[in-house]
PDB file of C-alpha atoms in Angstrom:
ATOM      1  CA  UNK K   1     -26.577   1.081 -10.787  1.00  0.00           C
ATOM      2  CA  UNK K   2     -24.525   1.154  -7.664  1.00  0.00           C
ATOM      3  CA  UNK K   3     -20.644   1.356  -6.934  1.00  0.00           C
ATOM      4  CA  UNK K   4     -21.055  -1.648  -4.802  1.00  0.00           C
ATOM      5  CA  UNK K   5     -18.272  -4.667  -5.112  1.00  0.00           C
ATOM      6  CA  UNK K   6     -21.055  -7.463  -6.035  1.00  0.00           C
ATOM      7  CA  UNK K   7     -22.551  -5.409  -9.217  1.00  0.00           C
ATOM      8  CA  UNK K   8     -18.985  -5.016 -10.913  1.00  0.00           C
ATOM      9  CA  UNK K   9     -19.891  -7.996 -13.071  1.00  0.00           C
ATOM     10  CA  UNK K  10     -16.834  -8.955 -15.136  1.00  0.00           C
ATOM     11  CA  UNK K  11     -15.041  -5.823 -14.508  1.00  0.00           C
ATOM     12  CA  UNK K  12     -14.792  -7.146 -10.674  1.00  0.00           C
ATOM     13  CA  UNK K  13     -12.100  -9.564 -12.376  1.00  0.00           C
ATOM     14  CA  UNK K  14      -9.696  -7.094 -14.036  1.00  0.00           C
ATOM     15  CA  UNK K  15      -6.199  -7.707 -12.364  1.00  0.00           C
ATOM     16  CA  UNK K  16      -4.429  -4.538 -10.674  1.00  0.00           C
ATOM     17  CA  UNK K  17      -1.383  -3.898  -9.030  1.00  0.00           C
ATOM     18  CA  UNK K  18      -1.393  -3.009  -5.368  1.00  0.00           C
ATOM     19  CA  UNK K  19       1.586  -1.824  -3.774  1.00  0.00           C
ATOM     20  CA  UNK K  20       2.370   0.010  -0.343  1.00  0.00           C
ATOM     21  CA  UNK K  21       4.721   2.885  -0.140  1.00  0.00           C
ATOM     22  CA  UNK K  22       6.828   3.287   3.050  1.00  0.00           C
ATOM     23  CA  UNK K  23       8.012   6.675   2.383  1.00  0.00           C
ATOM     24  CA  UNK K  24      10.256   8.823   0.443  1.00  0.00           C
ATOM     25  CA  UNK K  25      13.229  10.809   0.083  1.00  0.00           C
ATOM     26  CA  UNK K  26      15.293  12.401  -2.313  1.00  0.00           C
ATOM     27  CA  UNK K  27      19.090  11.253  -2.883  1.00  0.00           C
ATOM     28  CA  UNK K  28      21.619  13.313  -5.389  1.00  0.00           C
ATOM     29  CA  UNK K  29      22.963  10.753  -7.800  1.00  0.00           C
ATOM     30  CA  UNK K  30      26.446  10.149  -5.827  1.00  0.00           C
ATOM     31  CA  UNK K  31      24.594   9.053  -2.452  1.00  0.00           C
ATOM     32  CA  UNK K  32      22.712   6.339  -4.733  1.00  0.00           C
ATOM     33  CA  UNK K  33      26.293   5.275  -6.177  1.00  0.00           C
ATOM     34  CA  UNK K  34      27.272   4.952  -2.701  1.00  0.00           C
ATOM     35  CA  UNK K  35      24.762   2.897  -1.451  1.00  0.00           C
ATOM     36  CA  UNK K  36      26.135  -0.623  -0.952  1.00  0.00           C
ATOM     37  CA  UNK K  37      24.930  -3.310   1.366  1.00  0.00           C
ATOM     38  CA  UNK K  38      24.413  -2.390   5.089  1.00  0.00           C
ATOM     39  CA  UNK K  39      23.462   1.116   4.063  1.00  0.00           C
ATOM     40  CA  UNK K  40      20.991   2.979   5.408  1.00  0.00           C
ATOM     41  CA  UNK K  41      18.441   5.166   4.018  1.00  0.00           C
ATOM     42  CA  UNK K  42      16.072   7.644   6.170  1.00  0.00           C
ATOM     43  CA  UNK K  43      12.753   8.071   5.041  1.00  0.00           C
ATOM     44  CA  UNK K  44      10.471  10.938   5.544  1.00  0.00           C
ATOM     45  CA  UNK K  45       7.474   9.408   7.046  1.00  0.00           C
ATOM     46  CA  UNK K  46       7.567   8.459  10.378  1.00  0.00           C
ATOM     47  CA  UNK K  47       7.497   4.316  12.108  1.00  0.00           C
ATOM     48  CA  UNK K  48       4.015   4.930  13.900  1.00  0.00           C
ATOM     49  CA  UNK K  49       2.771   6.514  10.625  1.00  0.00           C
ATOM     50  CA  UNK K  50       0.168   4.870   8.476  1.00  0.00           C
ATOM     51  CA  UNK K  51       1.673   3.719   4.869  1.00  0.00           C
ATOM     52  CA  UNK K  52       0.597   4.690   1.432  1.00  0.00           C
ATOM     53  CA  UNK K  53      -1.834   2.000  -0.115  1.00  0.00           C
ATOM     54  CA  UNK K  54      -1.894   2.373  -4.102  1.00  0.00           C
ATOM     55  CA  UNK K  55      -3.765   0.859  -7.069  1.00  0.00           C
ATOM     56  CA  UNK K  56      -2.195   0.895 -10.606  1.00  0.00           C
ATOM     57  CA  UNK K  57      -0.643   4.284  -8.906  1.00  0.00           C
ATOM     58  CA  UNK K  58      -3.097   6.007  -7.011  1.00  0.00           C
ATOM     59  CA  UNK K  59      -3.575   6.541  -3.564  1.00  0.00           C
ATOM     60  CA  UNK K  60      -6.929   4.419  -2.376  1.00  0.00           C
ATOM     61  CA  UNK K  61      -6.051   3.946   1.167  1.00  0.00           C
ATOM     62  CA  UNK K  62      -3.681   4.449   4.426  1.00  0.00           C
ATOM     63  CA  UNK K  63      -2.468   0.808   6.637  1.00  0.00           C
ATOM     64  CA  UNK K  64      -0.720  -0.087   9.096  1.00  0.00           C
ATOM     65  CA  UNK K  65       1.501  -3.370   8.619  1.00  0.00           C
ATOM     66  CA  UNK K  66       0.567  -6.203  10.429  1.00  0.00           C
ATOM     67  CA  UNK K  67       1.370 -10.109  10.057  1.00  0.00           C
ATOM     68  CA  UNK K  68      -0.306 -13.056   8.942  1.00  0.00           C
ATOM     69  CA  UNK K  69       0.837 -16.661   8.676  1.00  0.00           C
ATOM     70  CA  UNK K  70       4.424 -15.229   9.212  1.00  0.00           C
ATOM     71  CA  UNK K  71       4.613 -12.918   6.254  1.00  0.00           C
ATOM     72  CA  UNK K  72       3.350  -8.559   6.131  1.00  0.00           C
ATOM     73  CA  UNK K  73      -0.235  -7.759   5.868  1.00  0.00           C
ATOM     74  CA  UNK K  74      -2.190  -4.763   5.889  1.00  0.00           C
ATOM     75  CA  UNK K  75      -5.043  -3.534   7.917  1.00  0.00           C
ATOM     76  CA  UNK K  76      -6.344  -0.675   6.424  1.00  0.00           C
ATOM     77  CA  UNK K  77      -7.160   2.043   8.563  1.00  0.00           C
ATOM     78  CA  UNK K  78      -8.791   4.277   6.144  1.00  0.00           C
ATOM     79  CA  UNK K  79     -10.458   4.347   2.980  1.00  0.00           C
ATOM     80  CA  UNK K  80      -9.370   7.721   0.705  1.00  0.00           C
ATOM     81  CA  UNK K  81     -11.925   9.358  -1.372  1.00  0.00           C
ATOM     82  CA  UNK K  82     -15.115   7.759  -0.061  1.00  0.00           C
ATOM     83  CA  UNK K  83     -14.613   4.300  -0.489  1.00  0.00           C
ATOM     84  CA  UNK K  84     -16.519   1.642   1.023  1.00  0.00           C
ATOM     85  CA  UNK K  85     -14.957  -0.272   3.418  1.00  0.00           C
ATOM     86  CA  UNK K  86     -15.804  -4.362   3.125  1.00  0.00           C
ATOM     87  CA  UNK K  87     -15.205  -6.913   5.825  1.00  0.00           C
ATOM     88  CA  UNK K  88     -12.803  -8.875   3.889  1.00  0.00           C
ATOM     89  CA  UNK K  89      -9.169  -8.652   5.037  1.00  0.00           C
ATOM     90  CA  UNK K  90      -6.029  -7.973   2.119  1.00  0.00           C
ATOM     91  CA  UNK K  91      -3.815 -10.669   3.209  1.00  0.00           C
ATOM     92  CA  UNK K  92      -2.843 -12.574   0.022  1.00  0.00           C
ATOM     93  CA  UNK K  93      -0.060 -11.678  -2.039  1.00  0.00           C
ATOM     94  CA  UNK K  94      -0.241 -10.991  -5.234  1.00  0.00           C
TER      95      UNK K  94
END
């Protein structure tokens, strides 16, 4: 048995969430009650930094945002914990 994408069988269909964290920060409760629009917020990673790429939570990858048919993509730019990389690109939204 290998970890390979083609011999997941029906378990290759199970929905996940994927979601891409810019970066964080930590705010005391009054500075979140102050927010309104035009506010800004300062992150703690940095613009030429690659983002976060989680499934169902966990870190699986770091990408760099990129665009496609006028909305954000990803092009990941590295695989965490030994993944395999594949030649298909994550454009679609979910």
């Amino acid at each position: 048995m290998t970890n390979h994408p083609a011999d997941l069988g029906l378990i290759g269909e199970v929905t996940v969430s994927l979601s891409v964290e810019l970066g964080r920060t930590e705010l005391a409760l009054r500075e979140v009650m102050a927010l309104g629009q035009d506010s800004v917020v300062a992150l703690d990673r940095l613009t030429d930094e690659p983002l976060d790429v989680l499934v169902n939570g966990r870190l699986i990858a770091k990408a760099e945002i990129v665009a496609e048919n006028n909305r954000f993509a990803l092009r990941i730019v590295e695989l965490i914990g030994g993944r395999r990389a594949t030649d298909a690109p994550v454009s679609e939204a979910a």
